[in-house]
Structure formats: structure tokens, C-alpha cells
Tab-separated table of C-alpha atoms in Angstrom:
chain	number	residue	atom	x	y	z
A	1	MET	CA	-15.654	-10.249	58.206
A	2	ARG	CA	-14.888	-11.140	61.825
A	3	ALA	CA	-16.111	-14.734	61.404
A	4	ALA	CA	-13.708	-15.250	58.498
A	5	ARG	CA	-10.895	-13.733	60.557
A	6	LEU	CA	-11.605	-16.031	63.505
A	7	ILE	CA	-11.543	-19.071	61.221
A	8	LYS	CA	-8.256	-17.940	59.745
A	9	MET	CA	-6.833	-17.448	63.233
A	10	VAL	CA	-7.757	-21.031	64.192
A	11	LEU	CA	-6.203	-22.370	60.978
A	12	LEU	CA	-3.016	-20.419	61.603
A	13	LEU	CA	-2.701	-21.793	65.122
A	14	GLN	CA	-3.540	-25.275	63.895
A	15	SER	CA	-0.728	-25.161	61.324
A	16	ARG	CA	1.977	-23.938	63.753
A	17	PRO	CA	2.984	-24.906	67.287
A	18	SER	CA	2.675	-21.342	68.595
A	19	MET	CA	2.371	-17.765	67.337
A	20	THR	CA	2.949	-14.462	69.060
A	21	ALA	CA	0.336	-11.725	69.098
A	22	ALA	CA	2.519	-9.681	66.757
A	23	GLU	CA	2.770	-12.561	64.263
A	24	LEU	CA	-0.975	-13.125	64.320
A	25	ALA	CA	-1.638	-9.409	63.958
A	26	GLU	CA	0.575	-9.270	60.872
A	27	GLU	CA	-1.039	-12.340	59.284
A	28	LEU	CA	-4.584	-11.166	60.043
A	29	GLU	CA	-3.832	-7.499	59.243
A	30	VAL	CA	-5.275	-6.268	62.564
A	31	SER	CA	-3.890	-4.819	65.780
A	32	GLU	CA	-2.527	-6.922	68.637
A	33	ARG	CA	-5.445	-5.688	70.753
A	34	THR	CA	-7.841	-7.186	68.208
A	35	VAL	CA	-5.904	-10.460	68.349
A	36	THR	CA	-6.392	-10.550	72.125
A	37	ARG	CA	-10.144	-9.965	71.760
A	38	ASP	CA	-10.438	-12.594	69.023
A	39	ALA	CA	-8.558	-15.167	71.117
A	40	GLN	CA	-10.936	-14.522	74.002
A	41	ALA	CA	-13.948	-14.879	71.704
A	42	LEU	CA	-12.651	-18.214	70.408
A	43	SER	CA	-12.048	-19.453	73.935
A	44	GLU	CA	-15.599	-18.503	74.977
A	45	ALA	CA	-16.902	-20.389	71.915
A	46	GLY	CA	-15.153	-23.576	73.045
A	47	VAL	CA	-11.994	-23.421	70.923
A	48	PRO	CA	-9.099	-24.224	73.292
A	49	VAL	CA	-6.853	-21.240	72.581
A	50	TYR	CA	-4.199	-20.923	75.272
A	51	ALA	CA	-2.238	-17.719	75.874
A	52	GLU	CA	1.265	-17.953	77.318
A	53	ARG	CA	2.583	-14.801	78.940
A	54	GLY	CA	6.124	-13.437	78.827
A	55	ARG	CA	8.688	-12.601	76.173
A	56	ALA	CA	8.674	-16.137	74.740
A	57	GLY	CA	4.910	-16.453	75.045
A	58	GLY	CA	2.213	-16.534	72.430
A	59	TYR	CA	-0.969	-18.309	71.453
A	60	ARG	CA	-1.432	-21.988	70.743
A	61	LEU	CA	-4.141	-24.639	70.568
A	62	ILE	CA	-4.108	-27.287	73.294
A	63	GLY	CA	-5.270	-30.860	73.477
A	64	GLY	CA	-4.551	-31.694	69.823
A	65	TYR	CA	-7.540	-29.611	68.770
A	66	ARG	CA	-8.305	-29.740	65.046
A	67	THR	CA	-11.028	-27.844	63.258
A	68	ARG	CA	-13.056	-29.338	60.451
A	69	LEU	CA	-13.284	-25.969	58.733
A	70	THR	CA	-10.645	-26.895	56.152
A	71	GLY	CA	-12.854	-27.382	53.089
A	72	LEU	CA	-11.664	-25.439	50.060
A	73	ALA	CA	-13.993	-23.032	48.296
A	74	ARG	CA	-13.994	-23.400	44.506
A	75	SER	CA	-12.046	-20.168	43.982
A	76	GLU	CA	-9.474	-21.295	46.556
A	77	ALA	CA	-9.100	-24.728	44.960
A	78	GLU	CA	-8.573	-23.175	41.515
A	79	ALA	CA	-6.083	-20.638	42.853
A	80	LEU	CA	-4.172	-23.377	44.688
A	81	PHE	CA	-3.111	-24.903	41.359
A	82	LEU	CA	-1.532	-21.555	40.434
A	83	SER	CA	0.306	-21.108	43.715
A	84	GLY	CA	3.652	-21.673	41.967
A	85	VAL	CA	3.290	-18.374	40.107
A	86	PRO	CA	2.790	-15.823	42.905
A	87	GLY	CA	3.358	-12.819	40.675
A	88	ALA	CA	0.657	-13.942	38.257
A	89	LEU	CA	-1.763	-14.605	41.121
A	90	ARG	CA	-1.194	-11.120	42.473
A	91	GLU	CA	-1.720	-9.494	39.089
A	92	MET	CA	-4.980	-11.407	38.517
A	93	GLY	CA	-6.302	-10.505	41.970
A	94	LEU	CA	-6.207	-14.093	43.275
A	95	GLU	CA	-3.519	-13.737	45.944
A	96	ASP	CA	-5.955	-13.830	48.893
A	97	ALA	CA	-7.753	-16.920	47.590
A	98	ALA	CA	-4.470	-18.752	47.081
A	99	SER	CA	-3.242	-17.759	50.540
A	100	ALA	CA	-6.430	-19.080	52.152
A	101	ALA	CA	-6.162	-22.319	50.180
A	102	ARG	CA	-2.549	-22.904	51.182
A	103	LEU	CA	-3.421	-22.226	54.792
A	104	LYS	CA	-6.268	-24.751	54.756
A	105	VAL	CA	-4.119	-27.392	53.117
A	106	SER	CA	-1.343	-26.756	55.624
A	107	ALA	CA	-3.785	-27.063	58.512
A	108	ALA	CA	-4.993	-30.417	57.213
A	109	LEU	CA	-1.499	-31.903	56.943
A	110	LEU	CA	0.237	-33.947	59.556
A	111	PRO	CA	2.523	-31.857	61.806
A	112	SER	CA	5.607	-33.436	60.223
A	113	LEU	CA	4.534	-32.171	56.784
A	114	ARG	CA	3.438	-28.644	57.614
A	115	ASP	CA	6.705	-27.076	56.526
A	116	ALA	CA	6.308	-28.538	53.006
A	117	SER	CA	5.134	-25.252	51.490
A	118	ARG	CA	8.083	-23.377	53.009
A	119	THR	CA	10.678	-25.925	51.923
A	120	ALA	CA	9.226	-26.051	48.390
A	121	ALA	CA	9.265	-22.245	48.133
A	122	GLN	CA	12.933	-22.263	49.135
A	123	ARG	CA	13.762	-24.669	46.327
A	124	PHE	CA	11.687	-23.428	43.372
A	125	HIS	CA	10.672	-19.976	42.183
A	126	LEU	CA	9.215	-18.976	38.822
A	127	ASP	CA	10.252	-15.548	37.526
A	128	ALA	CA	8.106	-15.115	34.408
A	129	PRO	CA	9.151	-11.689	33.035
A	130	SER	CA	12.089	-11.526	30.666
A	131	TRP	CA	15.382	-9.822	31.480
A	132	PHE	CA	16.046	-6.107	31.062
A	133	ARG	CA	12.434	-4.963	31.152
A	134	GLU	CA	10.224	-3.673	33.902
A	135	PRO	CA	7.062	-5.815	33.992
A	136	GLU	CA	3.826	-3.836	33.829
A	137	THR	CA	0.496	-5.274	34.887
A	138	PRO	CA	-2.299	-4.337	32.450
A	139	ALA	CA	-4.912	-2.306	34.328
A	140	LEU	CA	-7.752	-4.413	32.880
A	141	LEU	CA	-6.201	-7.784	33.725
A	142	PRO	CA	-8.245	-8.411	36.929
A	143	ALA	CA	-11.505	-7.702	35.079
A	144	VAL	CA	-10.516	-10.043	32.249
A	145	ALA	CA	-9.417	-12.698	34.759
A	146	ASP	CA	-12.796	-12.491	36.533
A	147	ALA	CA	-14.572	-13.098	33.226
A	148	VAL	CA	-12.292	-16.077	32.508
A	149	TRP	CA	-12.977	-17.656	35.910
A	150	ASP	CA	-16.760	-17.075	35.690
A	151	ASP	CA	-17.133	-18.073	32.001
A	152	ARG	CA	-18.836	-14.748	31.272
A	153	ARG	CA	-19.011	-13.248	27.804
A	154	LEU	CA	-16.891	-10.168	27.418
A	155	THR	CA	-17.320	-7.008	25.373
A	156	ALA	CA	-13.875	-5.611	24.663
A	157	ARG	CA	-12.588	-2.522	22.880
A	158	TYR	CA	-9.271	-3.524	21.333
A	159	ARG	CA	-6.528	-1.320	19.891
A	160	ARG	CA	-5.390	-2.618	16.503
A	161	SER	CA	-2.746	-0.488	14.777
A	162	ARG	CA	-4.233	3.017	14.877
A	163	ASP	CA	-7.859	1.908	15.125
A	164	GLU	CA	-10.030	0.500	17.887
A	165	VAL	CA	-12.450	-2.345	17.269
A	166	VAL	CA	-15.184	-3.758	19.491
A	167	ARG	CA	-15.267	-7.511	19.954
A	168	GLU	CA	-17.720	-9.853	21.659
A	169	LEU	CA	-15.605	-12.640	23.149
A	170	GLU	CA	-15.856	-15.855	25.093
A	171	PRO	CA	-12.729	-15.624	27.296
A	172	TYR	CA	-11.275	-19.130	27.612
A	173	GLY	CA	-7.864	-18.664	29.183
A	174	LEU	CA	-4.968	-16.416	30.117
A	175	VAL	CA	-1.328	-16.904	29.156
A	176	LEU	CA	1.679	-15.097	30.643
A	177	LYS	CA	4.519	-15.162	28.114
A	178	ALA	CA	7.822	-13.419	28.925
A	179	GLY	CA	6.072	-10.846	31.091
A	180	THR	CA	3.232	-10.147	28.627
A	181	TRP	CA	-0.359	-11.243	29.290
A	182	TYR	CA	-2.501	-12.719	26.497
A	183	LEU	CA	-6.167	-13.720	26.352
A	184	CYS	CA	-7.183	-16.791	24.375
A	185	ALA	CA	-10.817	-16.264	23.422
A	186	ARG	CA	-13.439	-17.523	21.003
A	187	VAL	CA	-15.837	-15.495	18.927
A	188	PRO	CA	-19.343	-16.334	20.271
A	189	ASP	CA	-21.615	-18.972	18.773
A	190	GLY	CA	-18.913	-21.396	17.714
A	191	GLY	CA	-16.545	-18.962	16.025
A	192	SER	CA	-12.782	-19.301	15.791
A	193	PHE	CA	-10.321	-19.027	18.657
A	194	ARG	CA	-8.030	-15.975	18.677
A	195	VAL	CA	-5.279	-14.464	20.812
A	196	TYR	CA	-5.322	-10.896	22.166
A	197	ARG	CA	-2.683	-8.930	24.051
A	198	ILE	CA	-4.382	-7.681	27.200
A	199	ASP	CA	-2.362	-4.457	27.324
A	200	ARG	CA	-4.062	-3.510	24.035
A	201	PHE	CA	-7.552	-3.600	25.516
A	202	ALA	CA	-8.883	-0.057	25.920
A	203	ALA	CA	-12.010	-1.198	27.808
A	204	VAL	CA	-13.706	-4.445	28.824
A	205	GLU	CA	-17.126	-5.196	30.228
A	206	ALA	CA	-18.334	-8.595	31.396
A	207	GLY	CA	-22.007	-9.309	30.899
A	208	GLU	CA	-24.297	-11.520	32.944
A	209	GLU	CA	-24.525	-14.154	30.218
A	210	ARG	CA	-22.325	-17.214	30.655
A	211	PHE	CA	-20.999	-19.270	27.768
A	212	VAL	CA	-20.645	-23.042	27.579
A	213	ARG	CA	-17.028	-24.114	27.241
A	214	ASP	CA	-15.897	-26.462	24.535
A	215	GLY	CA	-14.837	-29.563	26.456
A	216	GLU	CA	-12.263	-30.357	23.770
A	217	PHE	CA	-10.375	-27.070	24.241
A	218	ASP	CA	-6.859	-27.571	25.610
A	219	LEU	CA	-5.258	-24.247	26.552
A	220	PRO	CA	-1.590	-25.416	26.651
A	221	ALA	CA	-1.931	-27.244	23.327
A	222	PHE	CA	-3.733	-24.303	21.708
A	223	TRP	CA	-1.089	-21.840	22.878
A	224	ALA	CA	1.788	-24.052	21.734
A	225	GLU	CA	0.252	-24.342	18.273
A	226	ARG	CA	-0.444	-20.604	17.957
A	227	ALA	CA	2.996	-19.678	19.290
A	228	GLU	CA	4.640	-21.914	16.681
A	229	GLN	CA	2.436	-20.452	13.935
A	230	PHE	CA	3.338	-16.936	15.035
A	231	ALA	CA	7.049	-17.698	15.126
A	232	ARG	CA	6.923	-19.227	11.655
A	233	SER	CA	4.875	-16.339	10.268
A	234	LEU	CA	7.779	-14.021	11.060
A	235	LEU	CA	10.233	-16.059	8.993
A	236	ARG	CA	9.424	-14.623	5.559
A	237	SER	CA	12.906	-14.768	4.002
A	238	GLU	CA	15.609	-17.369	3.519
A	239	VAL	CA	19.391	-17.231	3.499
A	240	VAL	CA	21.924	-19.797	2.317
A	241	VAL	CA	24.871	-20.140	4.677
A	242	ARG	CA	28.009	-22.265	4.686
A	243	LEU	CA	28.970	-23.268	8.226
A	244	SER	CA	32.140	-24.619	9.806
A	245	PRO	CA	31.747	-27.422	12.383
A	246	ARG	CA	31.851	-24.783	15.100
A	247	GLY	CA	29.287	-22.699	13.194
A	248	VAL	CA	26.953	-25.702	13.012
A	249	ARG	CA	27.021	-25.993	16.784
A	250	ALA	CA	26.490	-22.257	17.269
A	251	LEU	CA	23.694	-21.759	14.713
A	252	PRO	CA	20.771	-22.635	17.085
A	253	HIS	CA	22.051	-19.936	19.456
A	254	ALA	CA	22.343	-17.308	16.720
A	255	VAL	CA	18.994	-17.633	14.905
A	256	ASP	CA	15.527	-18.954	15.743
A	257	ALA	CA	16.260	-22.349	17.315
A	258	PRO	CA	13.466	-24.366	15.577
A	259	ALA	CA	14.434	-22.847	12.215
A	260	ALA	CA	18.075	-23.757	12.841
A	261	ARG	CA	17.201	-27.345	13.732
A	262	GLU	CA	15.048	-27.661	10.615
A	263	ALA	CA	17.795	-26.222	8.414
A	264	LEU	CA	20.478	-28.497	9.854
A	265	ALA	CA	18.237	-31.565	9.521
A	266	ALA	CA	17.758	-30.843	5.812
A	267	ALA	CA	21.447	-30.120	5.150
A	268	GLY	CA	23.553	-32.310	2.934
A	269	PRO	CA	26.846	-33.958	3.912
A	270	PRO	CA	29.890	-31.813	4.806
A	271	ASP	CA	32.246	-30.753	2.022
A	272	ALA	CA	35.933	-31.645	1.834
A	273	GLU	CA	36.757	-28.992	4.449
A	274	GLY	CA	34.046	-30.201	6.823
A	275	TRP	CA	31.746	-27.250	6.152
A	276	VAL	CA	27.967	-27.670	5.726
A	277	THR	CA	25.644	-25.597	3.516
A	278	VAL	CA	22.167	-24.875	4.942
A	279	ARG	CA	19.078	-22.866	3.985
A	280	VAL	CA	17.865	-20.935	7.033
A	281	PRO	CA	14.428	-19.244	7.298
A	282	VAL	CA	14.819	-15.720	8.733
A	283	GLU	CA	12.599	-12.747	9.456
A	284	SER	CA	14.403	-10.394	7.067
A	285	GLU	CA	17.830	-9.672	5.631
A	286	GLU	CA	18.371	-7.006	8.285
A	287	VAL	CA	17.581	-9.438	11.085
A	288	ALA	CA	19.694	-12.167	9.453
A	289	HIS	CA	22.633	-9.776	9.249
A	290	ALA	CA	22.394	-8.986	12.957
A	291	GLN	CA	22.025	-12.666	13.899
A	292	LEU	CA	24.654	-14.239	11.645
A	293	ARG	CA	27.200	-11.538	12.418
A	294	GLY	CA	27.641	-13.216	15.792
A	295	LEU	CA	29.017	-16.338	14.095
A	296	GLY	CA	31.992	-14.377	12.751
A	297	PRO	CA	34.361	-16.399	10.524
A	298	GLU	CA	32.457	-19.636	11.271
A	299	ALA	CA	29.772	-18.706	8.699
A	300	GLU	CA	29.899	-17.655	5.031
A	301	VAL	CA	26.722	-16.184	3.544
A	302	LEU	CA	26.226	-17.480	-0.012
A	303	ALA	CA	22.809	-15.968	-0.792
A	304	PRO	CA	21.085	-13.626	-1.243
A	305	ALA	CA	23.744	-11.585	-2.989
A	306	SER	CA	22.717	-8.379	-1.235
A	307	LEU	CA	23.300	-9.935	2.201
A	308	ARG	CA	26.632	-11.423	1.071
A	309	ALA	CA	27.677	-7.956	-0.122
A	310	HIS	CA	26.742	-6.556	3.290
A	311	PHE	CA	29.018	-9.056	5.029
A	312	ALA	CA	31.786	-8.318	2.507
A	313	ARG	CA	31.639	-4.647	3.471
A	314	ASP	CA	31.776	-5.647	7.140
A	315	ALA	CA	34.843	-7.783	6.445
A	316	ARG	CA	36.652	-4.918	4.684
A	317	ARG	CA	35.894	-2.553	7.556
A	318	LEU	CA	37.175	-5.099	10.076
A	319	ALA	CA	40.327	-5.659	8.034
A	320	GLY	CA	40.928	-1.899	8.143
A	321	LEU	CA	40.531	-1.856	11.889
A	322	TYR	CA	42.817	-4.864	12.389
A	323	PRO	CA	45.556	-4.733	9.727
A	324	GLU	CA	48.113	-7.536	9.627
A	325	GLY	CA	51.224	-6.940	11.707
A	326	ASP	CA	49.456	-5.055	14.509
């Protein structure tokens, strides 16, 4: 433990011109007295740590000293590529590995480039959860993440509707979508790939047996395909709508955007009034009513008749609320 702390202290001093005892204590999560003892130990071991006294004092390395202890461990190298998603790293239990990796990279950079991580962080931040919901980290996420990193087979108890099922899985990858964590996994021995919501796992246990990954598996491509399939599976109904030019422009913002683009691409030419008739896939009549209502007078529902009748009732109620002459 102390050896790792001493190495980290050298890397910190190598990446900055000077640091106070309080700053080092905060970074190393120790007391200032421990920092003083560690600095003395480094000095006795031949590392030129120099202590400057006074209010503006601190610790620094002299003589352009540079350590060669900047090699990245595998876990640090893997975590480094996720350093742009700090919340996800923290939830998976990889925050310390990523911090060590960034520190080693910073220490290896030229002095003129050592503020690159700070300037980048000031210019880009990824906030994955969606609006108006409090993100919750699944309790079993770190255990699942460990199995993913180590390629270990996983025994999982999964809640499906009102039942629980036990699954043997080869955990290939994790996906964070709008604040919800998913596991992309394969059934052992060459089975199919499936997607599981991690907050529906009741229990997981990683075994000692490792699986051999399919070299052809592409996590981003797999997720994109499954996400599109899922979105399309929800669109079980269809409505026929007549749209004004303004309604055409607003349709992708009112309903599922890919469905809107597909409907508009298949539409015929505008009529004499400039209106276009389209067939839009929707989840249900109830959902279509809620979505198309936002288009107001820029959309006329032609079919199904039950949905058109619903909008007719809405129109009569609105006319009663806003009679002419008010």
C-alpha cells in the first residue's frame, strides 16, 4: 500500500511544478504528517524531492527528475478509454484505475501539455442520464462489470414479469442508455446474443471459468441493431395523417423520428392545398393521440376511424372553450 502511494506521490510531483502538503494529502487521502514522512522516505531513496518552507512553499522535484514508473497496467489502460464518462466509471468501480491511468499519462507528457486533461474537461462533459429522473446505480453493476472485464461466465437470476429465471451467460459488454444499464451477453456454447437490464438482476455470481470471445462481435454495431429492432417492435399500429407544410416539418418531433422519416419518404406529392398524406407507424392509438395532438391544426387524422373520432371530440371541446367572438 505504501509503495503504491509513494509512486503516486512521485507521479503527482512530476506532473505539476509544485504541490503543497495539503494538496498532496488530499490527493493521496492521507494526513499531512504522512506526506512529510513519505517525502523524507523518497529523498532517502534517491528521489530528489525538495521541500520549500513558508506560506507559499510546498514540494517539488528538482533537476528535471523523471521516473520511468509510468507504464499502464491493463486495467488502467482499459479504463483510460472510458475516462470521458466519469459517472459510468464510478458506477462500475473503475474510478481509481482511470485516475491512476490519467496521472501516468499526464506525467509522461511534456510540461507544455500537462494541462491537456484539465482543458479538455472544461470543454466537454457527458451527462448520460435523461432529464427529470434521478439516476440509480444497480447494486449488482460492479459485479457484472468485473465479469465483463475478466471474460468470466456468469450465473444470473433475472426478474422477468412476475417470475425469476436463472441464466448462464457469457457477459460481452455493458451499455448505458439514458441512465439505464444493460448487459449484452451470449448464451454459452455458441448460443444467441441477448440484452438484459441490469436492474432486473436479482443475483449474479461469476465463476472461475473464462469464455473465449467471438472476435467478430462488435458491441456498438450489435447495440445499434438491437435498439432499432426494439424501437420498431413497439410500432404495432399505423395511422393515416394529412399534414400541412408546417406539419410535415414538425412530424419528426412529434412521433418516433425514424418512423416519421420513413413515412415522409414514402409519401406522395402534395395536394392542391400543399398538404401531404402519410402512413405513420405508431405504438398504439392512445400513443398516437398523445403525439399527434401536439401538431394541432397542422394535422388531420384520416384513419383509423376511431382515432379520427377521438380528435373530432377534442375539436368540439376546444371549440366550446374558445367560442368565436371571445
